[in-house]
Amino acid sequence: MSLNTLSNQTIALAGIAQACSLVHQLAGTGTCPNAALEASISSLLKIDADSVIDVYGGLIGIEHGLQQLTTQLGSRVLASPEQARYAAQIVYLQKQLNKQPDMQKTIQAGVSKAQAQTEHFGVLHENVLANLADVYHSTISTLQPRIMVQGDQQYLGNQSTVNKIRALLLAGIRATLLWRQCGGSRWKLLFFRKKIQDEAQFLLTQI
């Protein structure tokens, strides 16, 4: 079965869009939709999923991302420049990560630890989020350029919120890897923009 389908590419892109949207919301308001947060964090832990959509626990897990993707691709001006900037940086950093096998091993070890923690505590437990945030901080955030999250200092100064943001940025890296595994590329995004938007809208009707 080929992963290289428009549907799979759209789901993976929605995974990036969802992570970036939740980061943006957390940084600005301190909160975000819990179901979307759980689906994005869970995607990090599903290394051996049967299909691309299983990574997010079904289409419902990526609903927020599909809505974001539809909005971002459908508007002539950037619906959210911050989210678009995060997405572009995540895609770039994932490419840098590809050249760092040791860093990849460190991330795999951290994710394995998080999988074990999840069995005891649940996906959104602070211990799990703190561990994933540490993994991001000690690996991806050492690559250049670092993602500078803009928001309200009262939320960005809260360790629990910061942990969620870092874990979500790691989930964005995971979604980018998935996108590339499904044959996604920058030129595809340029040339198939309308097709991807239509596919996202179609997938939303299937929820």
PDB file of C-alpha atoms in Angstrom:
ATOM      1  CA  MET A   1       0.000   0.000   0.000  1.00  0.00           C
ATOM      2  CA  SER A   2       1.501   3.312  -1.054  1.00  0.00           C
ATOM      3  CA  LEU A   3       1.722   6.099   1.497  1.00  0.00           C
ATOM      4  CA  ASN A   4       2.184   8.511  -1.377  1.00  0.00           C
ATOM      5  CA  THR A   5      -1.390   9.766  -1.779  1.00  0.00           C
ATOM      6  CA  LEU A   6      -2.879  13.232  -1.751  1.00  0.00           C
ATOM      7  CA  SER A   7      -5.066  12.222   1.191  1.00  0.00           C
ATOM      8  CA  ASN A   8      -2.073  11.142   3.314  1.00  0.00           C
ATOM      9  CA  GLN A   9      -0.103  14.253   2.381  1.00  0.00           C
ATOM     10  CA  THR A  10      -3.076  16.417   3.365  1.00  0.00           C
ATOM     11  CA  ILE A  11      -3.453  14.639   6.722  1.00  0.00           C
ATOM     12  CA  ALA A  12       0.259  15.110   7.461  1.00  0.00           C
ATOM     13  CA  LEU A  13       0.067  18.806   6.490  1.00  0.00           C
ATOM     14  CA  ALA A  14      -2.966  19.143   8.759  1.00  0.00           C
ATOM     15  CA  GLY A  15      -0.782  17.652  11.500  1.00  0.00           C
ATOM     16  CA  ILE A  16       1.729  20.471  11.001  1.00  0.00           C
ATOM     17  CA  ALA A  17      -1.063  23.077  10.856  1.00  0.00           C
ATOM     18  CA  GLN A  18      -2.659  21.704  14.023  1.00  0.00           C
ATOM     19  CA  ALA A  19       0.579  21.770  16.019  1.00  0.00           C
ATOM     20  CA  CYS A  20       1.346  25.347  14.884  1.00  0.00           C
ATOM     21  CA  SER A  21      -2.180  26.556  15.628  1.00  0.00           C
ATOM     22  CA  LEU A  22      -2.138  25.077  19.146  1.00  0.00           C
ATOM     23  CA  VAL A  23       1.291  26.626  19.833  1.00  0.00           C
ATOM     24  CA  HIS A  24      -0.077  29.989  18.686  1.00  0.00           C
ATOM     25  CA  GLN A  25      -3.157  29.659  20.923  1.00  0.00           C
ATOM     26  CA  LEU A  26      -1.201  28.544  23.986  1.00  0.00           C
ATOM     27  CA  ALA A  27       1.302  31.380  23.593  1.00  0.00           C
ATOM     28  CA  GLY A  28      -1.444  33.975  23.249  1.00  0.00           C
ATOM     29  CA  THR A  29      -4.145  32.715  25.617  1.00  0.00           C
ATOM     30  CA  GLY A  30      -2.615  29.973  27.774  1.00  0.00           C
ATOM     31  CA  THR A  31      -5.227  27.465  26.564  1.00  0.00           C
ATOM     32  CA  CYS A  32      -6.092  25.381  23.501  1.00  0.00           C
ATOM     33  CA  PRO A  33      -8.630  22.667  22.611  1.00  0.00           C
ATOM     34  CA  ASN A  34      -7.790  19.605  24.714  1.00  0.00           C
ATOM     35  CA  ALA A  35      -8.866  16.973  22.189  1.00  0.00           C
ATOM     36  CA  ALA A  36      -6.625  18.455  19.478  1.00  0.00           C
ATOM     37  CA  LEU A  37      -3.744  18.766  21.961  1.00  0.00           C
ATOM     38  CA  GLU A  38      -4.104  15.128  22.998  1.00  0.00           C
ATOM     39  CA  ALA A  39      -4.242  13.922  19.368  1.00  0.00           C
ATOM     40  CA  SER A  40      -1.119  15.908  18.444  1.00  0.00           C
ATOM     41  CA  ILE A  41       0.873  14.728  21.477  1.00  0.00           C
ATOM     42  CA  SER A  42      -0.337  11.139  20.935  1.00  0.00           C
ATOM     43  CA  SER A  43       0.956  11.298  17.341  1.00  0.00           C
ATOM     44  CA  LEU A  44       4.499  11.467  18.740  1.00  0.00           C
ATOM     45  CA  LEU A  45       3.999   8.175  20.550  1.00  0.00           C
ATOM     46  CA  LYS A  46       2.499   6.229  17.628  1.00  0.00           C
ATOM     47  CA  ILE A  47       5.660   5.121  15.912  1.00  0.00           C
ATOM     48  CA  ASP A  48       4.211   1.937  14.384  1.00  0.00           C
ATOM     49  CA  ALA A  49       0.769   3.123  13.304  1.00  0.00           C
ATOM     50  CA  ASP A  50      -1.024   1.015  10.673  1.00  0.00           C
ATOM     51  CA  SER A  51      -1.847   4.040   8.535  1.00  0.00           C
ATOM     52  CA  VAL A  52      -1.241   7.777   8.388  1.00  0.00           C
ATOM     53  CA  ILE A  53      -4.670   8.590   9.813  1.00  0.00           C
ATOM     54  CA  ASP A  54      -4.080   6.152  12.708  1.00  0.00           C
ATOM     55  CA  VAL A  55      -1.217   8.404  13.836  1.00  0.00           C
ATOM     56  CA  TYR A  56      -3.908  10.910  14.865  1.00  0.00           C
ATOM     57  CA  GLY A  57      -6.434   8.375  16.108  1.00  0.00           C
ATOM     58  CA  GLY A  58      -8.759   8.891  13.137  1.00  0.00           C
ATOM     59  CA  LEU A  59      -9.918  12.001  11.276  1.00  0.00           C
ATOM     60  CA  ILE A  60     -11.525  13.437  14.408  1.00  0.00           C
ATOM     61  CA  GLY A  61      -8.051  13.804  15.929  1.00  0.00           C
ATOM     62  CA  ILE A  62      -6.933  16.040  13.069  1.00  0.00           C
ATOM     63  CA  GLU A  63     -10.176  18.007  12.605  1.00  0.00           C
ATOM     64  CA  HIS A  64      -8.688  21.210  14.030  1.00  0.00           C
ATOM     65  CA  GLY A  65      -5.668  20.920  11.720  1.00  0.00           C
ATOM     66  CA  LEU A  66      -7.834  20.304   8.642  1.00  0.00           C
ATOM     67  CA  GLN A  67      -9.861  23.430   9.463  1.00  0.00           C
ATOM     68  CA  GLN A  68      -6.648  25.437   9.881  1.00  0.00           C
ATOM     69  CA  LEU A  69      -5.228  24.075   6.633  1.00  0.00           C
ATOM     70  CA  THR A  70      -8.404  24.966   4.723  1.00  0.00           C
ATOM     71  CA  THR A  71      -8.290  28.523   6.108  1.00  0.00           C
ATOM     72  CA  GLN A  72      -4.562  29.001   5.468  1.00  0.00           C
ATOM     73  CA  LEU A  73      -4.661  27.652   1.909  1.00  0.00           C
ATOM     74  CA  GLY A  74      -7.915  29.400   1.038  1.00  0.00           C
ATOM     75  CA  SER A  75      -6.943  32.968   1.843  1.00  0.00           C
ATOM     76  CA  ARG A  76      -4.923  35.255  -0.417  1.00  0.00           C
ATOM     77  CA  VAL A  77      -3.340  36.963   2.562  1.00  0.00           C
ATOM     78  CA  LEU A  78      -1.865  34.866   5.366  1.00  0.00           C
ATOM     79  CA  ALA A  79      -4.667  34.045   7.793  1.00  0.00           C
ATOM     80  CA  SER A  80      -2.067  33.809  10.572  1.00  0.00           C
ATOM     81  CA  PRO A  81       1.481  34.934   9.746  1.00  0.00           C
ATOM     82  CA  GLU A  82       2.769  33.536  13.077  1.00  0.00           C
ATOM     83  CA  GLN A  83       1.407  30.067  12.381  1.00  0.00           C
ATOM     84  CA  ALA A  84       2.773  30.157   8.830  1.00  0.00           C
ATOM     85  CA  ARG A  85       6.205  31.158  10.185  1.00  0.00           C
ATOM     86  CA  TYR A  86       6.200  28.306  12.712  1.00  0.00           C
ATOM     87  CA  ALA A  87       5.227  25.846   9.979  1.00  0.00           C
ATOM     88  CA  ALA A  88       7.980  27.037   7.608  1.00  0.00           C
ATOM     89  CA  GLN A  89      10.574  26.802  10.405  1.00  0.00           C
ATOM     90  CA  ILE A  90       9.431  23.331  11.479  1.00  0.00           C
ATOM     91  CA  VAL A  91       9.718  22.064   7.892  1.00  0.00           C
ATOM     92  CA  TYR A  92      13.211  23.578   7.625  1.00  0.00           C
ATOM     93  CA  LEU A  93      14.372  22.188  11.002  1.00  0.00           C
ATOM     94  CA  GLN A  94      13.100  18.702  10.190  1.00  0.00           C
ATOM     95  CA  LYS A  95      15.373  18.765   7.128  1.00  0.00           C
ATOM     96  CA  GLN A  96      18.310  19.731   9.388  1.00  0.00           C
ATOM     97  CA  LEU A  97      17.403  16.911  11.773  1.00  0.00           C
ATOM     98  CA  ASN A  98      17.701  14.409   8.899  1.00  0.00           C
ATOM     99  CA  LYS A  99      21.454  15.098   8.867  1.00  0.00           C
ATOM    100  CA  GLN A 100      21.812  14.420  12.618  1.00  0.00           C
ATOM    101  CA  PRO A 101      21.597  10.658  13.326  1.00  0.00           C
ATOM    102  CA  ASP A 102      22.736  11.047  16.957  1.00  0.00           C
ATOM    103  CA  MET A 103      20.056  13.628  17.603  1.00  0.00           C
ATOM    104  CA  GLN A 104      17.459  11.328  16.039  1.00  0.00           C
ATOM    105  CA  LYS A 105      18.523   8.581  18.480  1.00  0.00           C
ATOM    106  CA  THR A 106      18.173  10.968  21.426  1.00  0.00           C
ATOM    107  CA  ILE A 107      14.645  11.868  20.285  1.00  0.00           C
ATOM    108  CA  GLN A 108      13.733   8.182  19.837  1.00  0.00           C
ATOM    109  CA  ALA A 109      14.951   7.399  23.363  1.00  0.00           C
ATOM    110  CA  GLY A 110      12.937  10.306  24.807  1.00  0.00           C
ATOM    111  CA  VAL A 111       9.816   9.262  22.917  1.00  0.00           C
ATOM    112  CA  SER A 112      10.211   5.652  24.147  1.00  0.00           C
ATOM    113  CA  LYS A 113      10.382   6.972  27.701  1.00  0.00           C
ATOM    114  CA  ALA A 114       7.239   9.036  27.070  1.00  0.00           C
ATOM    115  CA  GLN A 115       5.442   5.935  25.744  1.00  0.00           C
ATOM    116  CA  ALA A 116       6.212   4.125  29.001  1.00  0.00           C
ATOM    117  CA  GLN A 117       5.130   7.136  31.089  1.00  0.00           C
ATOM    118  CA  THR A 118       1.851   7.395  29.160  1.00  0.00           C
ATOM    119  CA  GLU A 119       0.899   3.869  30.217  1.00  0.00           C
ATOM    120  CA  HIS A 120       1.084   4.994  33.853  1.00  0.00           C
ATOM    121  CA  PHE A 121      -0.126   8.584  33.693  1.00  0.00           C
ATOM    122  CA  GLY A 122      -2.008   9.250  30.434  1.00  0.00           C
ATOM    123  CA  VAL A 123      -0.915  11.339  27.441  1.00  0.00           C
ATOM    124  CA  LEU A 124      -1.467  14.844  28.864  1.00  0.00           C
ATOM    125  CA  HIS A 125       0.077  14.224  32.275  1.00  0.00           C
ATOM    126  CA  GLU A 126       2.620  16.876  33.244  1.00  0.00           C
ATOM    127  CA  ASN A 127       5.414  14.257  33.548  1.00  0.00           C
ATOM    128  CA  VAL A 128       4.872  13.142  29.939  1.00  0.00           C
ATOM    129  CA  LEU A 129       4.714  16.723  28.636  1.00  0.00           C
ATOM    130  CA  ALA A 130       7.787  17.743  30.658  1.00  0.00           C
ATOM    131  CA  ASN A 131       9.764  14.799  29.251  1.00  0.00           C
ATOM    132  CA  LEU A 132       8.771  15.564  25.632  1.00  0.00           C
ATOM    133  CA  ALA A 133       9.529  19.255  26.209  1.00  0.00           C
ATOM    134  CA  ASP A 134      13.005  18.300  27.485  1.00  0.00           C
ATOM    135  CA  VAL A 135      13.560  16.139  24.409  1.00  0.00           C
ATOM    136  CA  TYR A 136      12.684  19.100  22.162  1.00  0.00           C
ATOM    137  CA  HIS A 137      14.794  21.525  24.205  1.00  0.00           C
ATOM    138  CA  SER A 138      17.914  19.339  24.167  1.00  0.00           C
ATOM    139  CA  THR A 139      17.667  18.484  20.450  1.00  0.00           C
ATOM    140  CA  ILE A 140      15.597  20.529  17.988  1.00  0.00           C
ATOM    141  CA  SER A 141      16.033  23.828  19.803  1.00  0.00           C
ATOM    142  CA  THR A 142      19.833  23.545  19.459  1.00  0.00           C
ATOM    143  CA  LEU A 143      19.442  23.697  15.643  1.00  0.00           C
ATOM    144  CA  GLN A 144      19.454  27.032  13.826  1.00  0.00           C
ATOM    145  CA  PRO A 145      17.370  29.071  13.432  1.00  0.00           C
ATOM    146  CA  ARG A 146      15.601  28.441  16.726  1.00  0.00           C
ATOM    147  CA  ILE A 147      11.832  28.850  16.668  1.00  0.00           C
ATOM    148  CA  MET A 148      11.010  31.980  18.638  1.00  0.00           C
ATOM    149  CA  VAL A 149       7.418  31.682  19.845  1.00  0.00           C
ATOM    150  CA  GLN A 150       5.621  35.023  20.109  1.00  0.00           C
ATOM    151  CA  GLY A 151       2.881  35.518  22.684  1.00  0.00           C
ATOM    152  CA  ASP A 152       1.866  36.890  26.052  1.00  0.00           C
ATOM    153  CA  GLN A 153       4.694  36.797  28.599  1.00  0.00           C
ATOM    154  CA  GLN A 154       2.376  35.711  31.418  1.00  0.00           C
ATOM    155  CA  TYR A 155       1.735  32.460  29.522  1.00  0.00           C
ATOM    156  CA  LEU A 156       5.221  32.068  28.071  1.00  0.00           C
ATOM    157  CA  GLY A 157       6.577  32.394  31.617  1.00  0.00           C
ATOM    158  CA  ASN A 158       4.444  29.446  32.785  1.00  0.00           C
ATOM    159  CA  GLN A 159       6.449  26.187  32.760  1.00  0.00           C
ATOM    160  CA  SER A 160       3.395  24.002  32.155  1.00  0.00           C
ATOM    161  CA  THR A 161       2.434  26.068  29.082  1.00  0.00           C
ATOM    162  CA  VAL A 162       6.029  26.080  27.817  1.00  0.00           C
ATOM    163  CA  ASN A 163       6.154  22.276  28.139  1.00  0.00           C
ATOM    164  CA  LYS A 164       3.001  21.938  26.029  1.00  0.00           C
ATOM    165  CA  ILE A 165       4.401  24.326  23.399  1.00  0.00           C
ATOM    166  CA  ARG A 166       7.712  22.459  23.135  1.00  0.00           C
ATOM    167  CA  ALA A 167       5.971  19.071  22.974  1.00  0.00           C
ATOM    168  CA  LEU A 168       3.718  20.426  20.191  1.00  0.00           C
ATOM    169  CA  LEU A 169       6.701  21.731  18.207  1.00  0.00           C
ATOM    170  CA  LEU A 170       8.128  18.206  18.422  1.00  0.00           C
ATOM    171  CA  ALA A 171       4.756  16.902  17.170  1.00  0.00           C
ATOM    172  CA  GLY A 172       5.096  19.348  14.259  1.00  0.00           C
ATOM    173  CA  ILE A 173       8.479  17.816  13.416  1.00  0.00           C
ATOM    174  CA  ARG A 174       6.841  14.360  13.523  1.00  0.00           C
ATOM    175  CA  ALA A 175       4.087  15.543  11.157  1.00  0.00           C
ATOM    176  CA  THR A 176       6.717  16.963   8.772  1.00  0.00           C
ATOM    177  CA  LEU A 177       8.574  13.638   8.736  1.00  0.00           C
ATOM    178  CA  LEU A 178       5.243  11.947   7.979  1.00  0.00           C
ATOM    179  CA  TRP A 179       4.584  14.450   5.171  1.00  0.00           C
ATOM    180  CA  ARG A 180       7.950  13.689   3.561  1.00  0.00           C
ATOM    181  CA  GLN A 181       7.391   9.920   3.978  1.00  0.00           C
ATOM    182  CA  CYS A 182       4.116  10.389   2.064  1.00  0.00           C
ATOM    183  CA  GLY A 183       5.937  12.118  -0.796  1.00  0.00           C
ATOM    184  CA  GLY A 184       5.238  15.686   0.317  1.00  0.00           C
ATOM    185  CA  SER A 185       7.576  18.445  -0.837  1.00  0.00           C
ATOM    186  CA  ARG A 186       7.661  22.209  -1.120  1.00  0.00           C
ATOM    187  CA  TRP A 187       6.938  22.224  -4.850  1.00  0.00           C
ATOM    188  CA  LYS A 188       3.931  19.935  -4.318  1.00  0.00           C
ATOM    189  CA  LEU A 189       2.586  22.449  -1.832  1.00  0.00           C
ATOM    190  CA  LEU A 190       3.037  25.210  -4.417  1.00  0.00           C
ATOM    191  CA  PHE A 191       1.531  23.373  -7.376  1.00  0.00           C
ATOM    192  CA  PHE A 192      -1.174  21.353  -5.632  1.00  0.00           C
ATOM    193  CA  ARG A 193      -2.363  24.029  -3.242  1.00  0.00           C
ATOM    194  CA  LYS A 194      -5.957  23.973  -4.526  1.00  0.00           C
ATOM    195  CA  LYS A 195      -6.061  20.158  -4.631  1.00  0.00           C
ATOM    196  CA  ILE A 196      -4.789  19.952  -1.044  1.00  0.00           C
ATOM    197  CA  GLN A 197      -7.343  22.520   0.077  1.00  0.00           C
ATOM    198  CA  ASP A 198     -10.155  20.574  -1.644  1.00  0.00           C
ATOM    199  CA  GLU A 199      -8.935  17.329  -0.071  1.00  0.00           C
ATOM    200  CA  ALA A 200      -8.877  18.941   3.394  1.00  0.00           C
ATOM    201  CA  GLN A 201     -12.462  20.146   2.878  1.00  0.00           C
ATOM    202  CA  PHE A 202     -13.495  16.676   1.692  1.00  0.00           C
ATOM    203  CA  LEU A 203     -11.871  15.004   4.732  1.00  0.00           C
ATOM    204  CA  LEU A 204     -13.758  17.416   7.022  1.00  0.00           C
ATOM    205  CA  THR A 205     -17.032  16.173   5.517  1.00  0.00           C
ATOM    206  CA  GLN A 206     -16.047  12.606   6.473  1.00  0.00           C
ATOM    207  CA  ILE A 207     -15.892  13.368  10.225  1.00  0.00           C
TER     208      ILE A 207
END
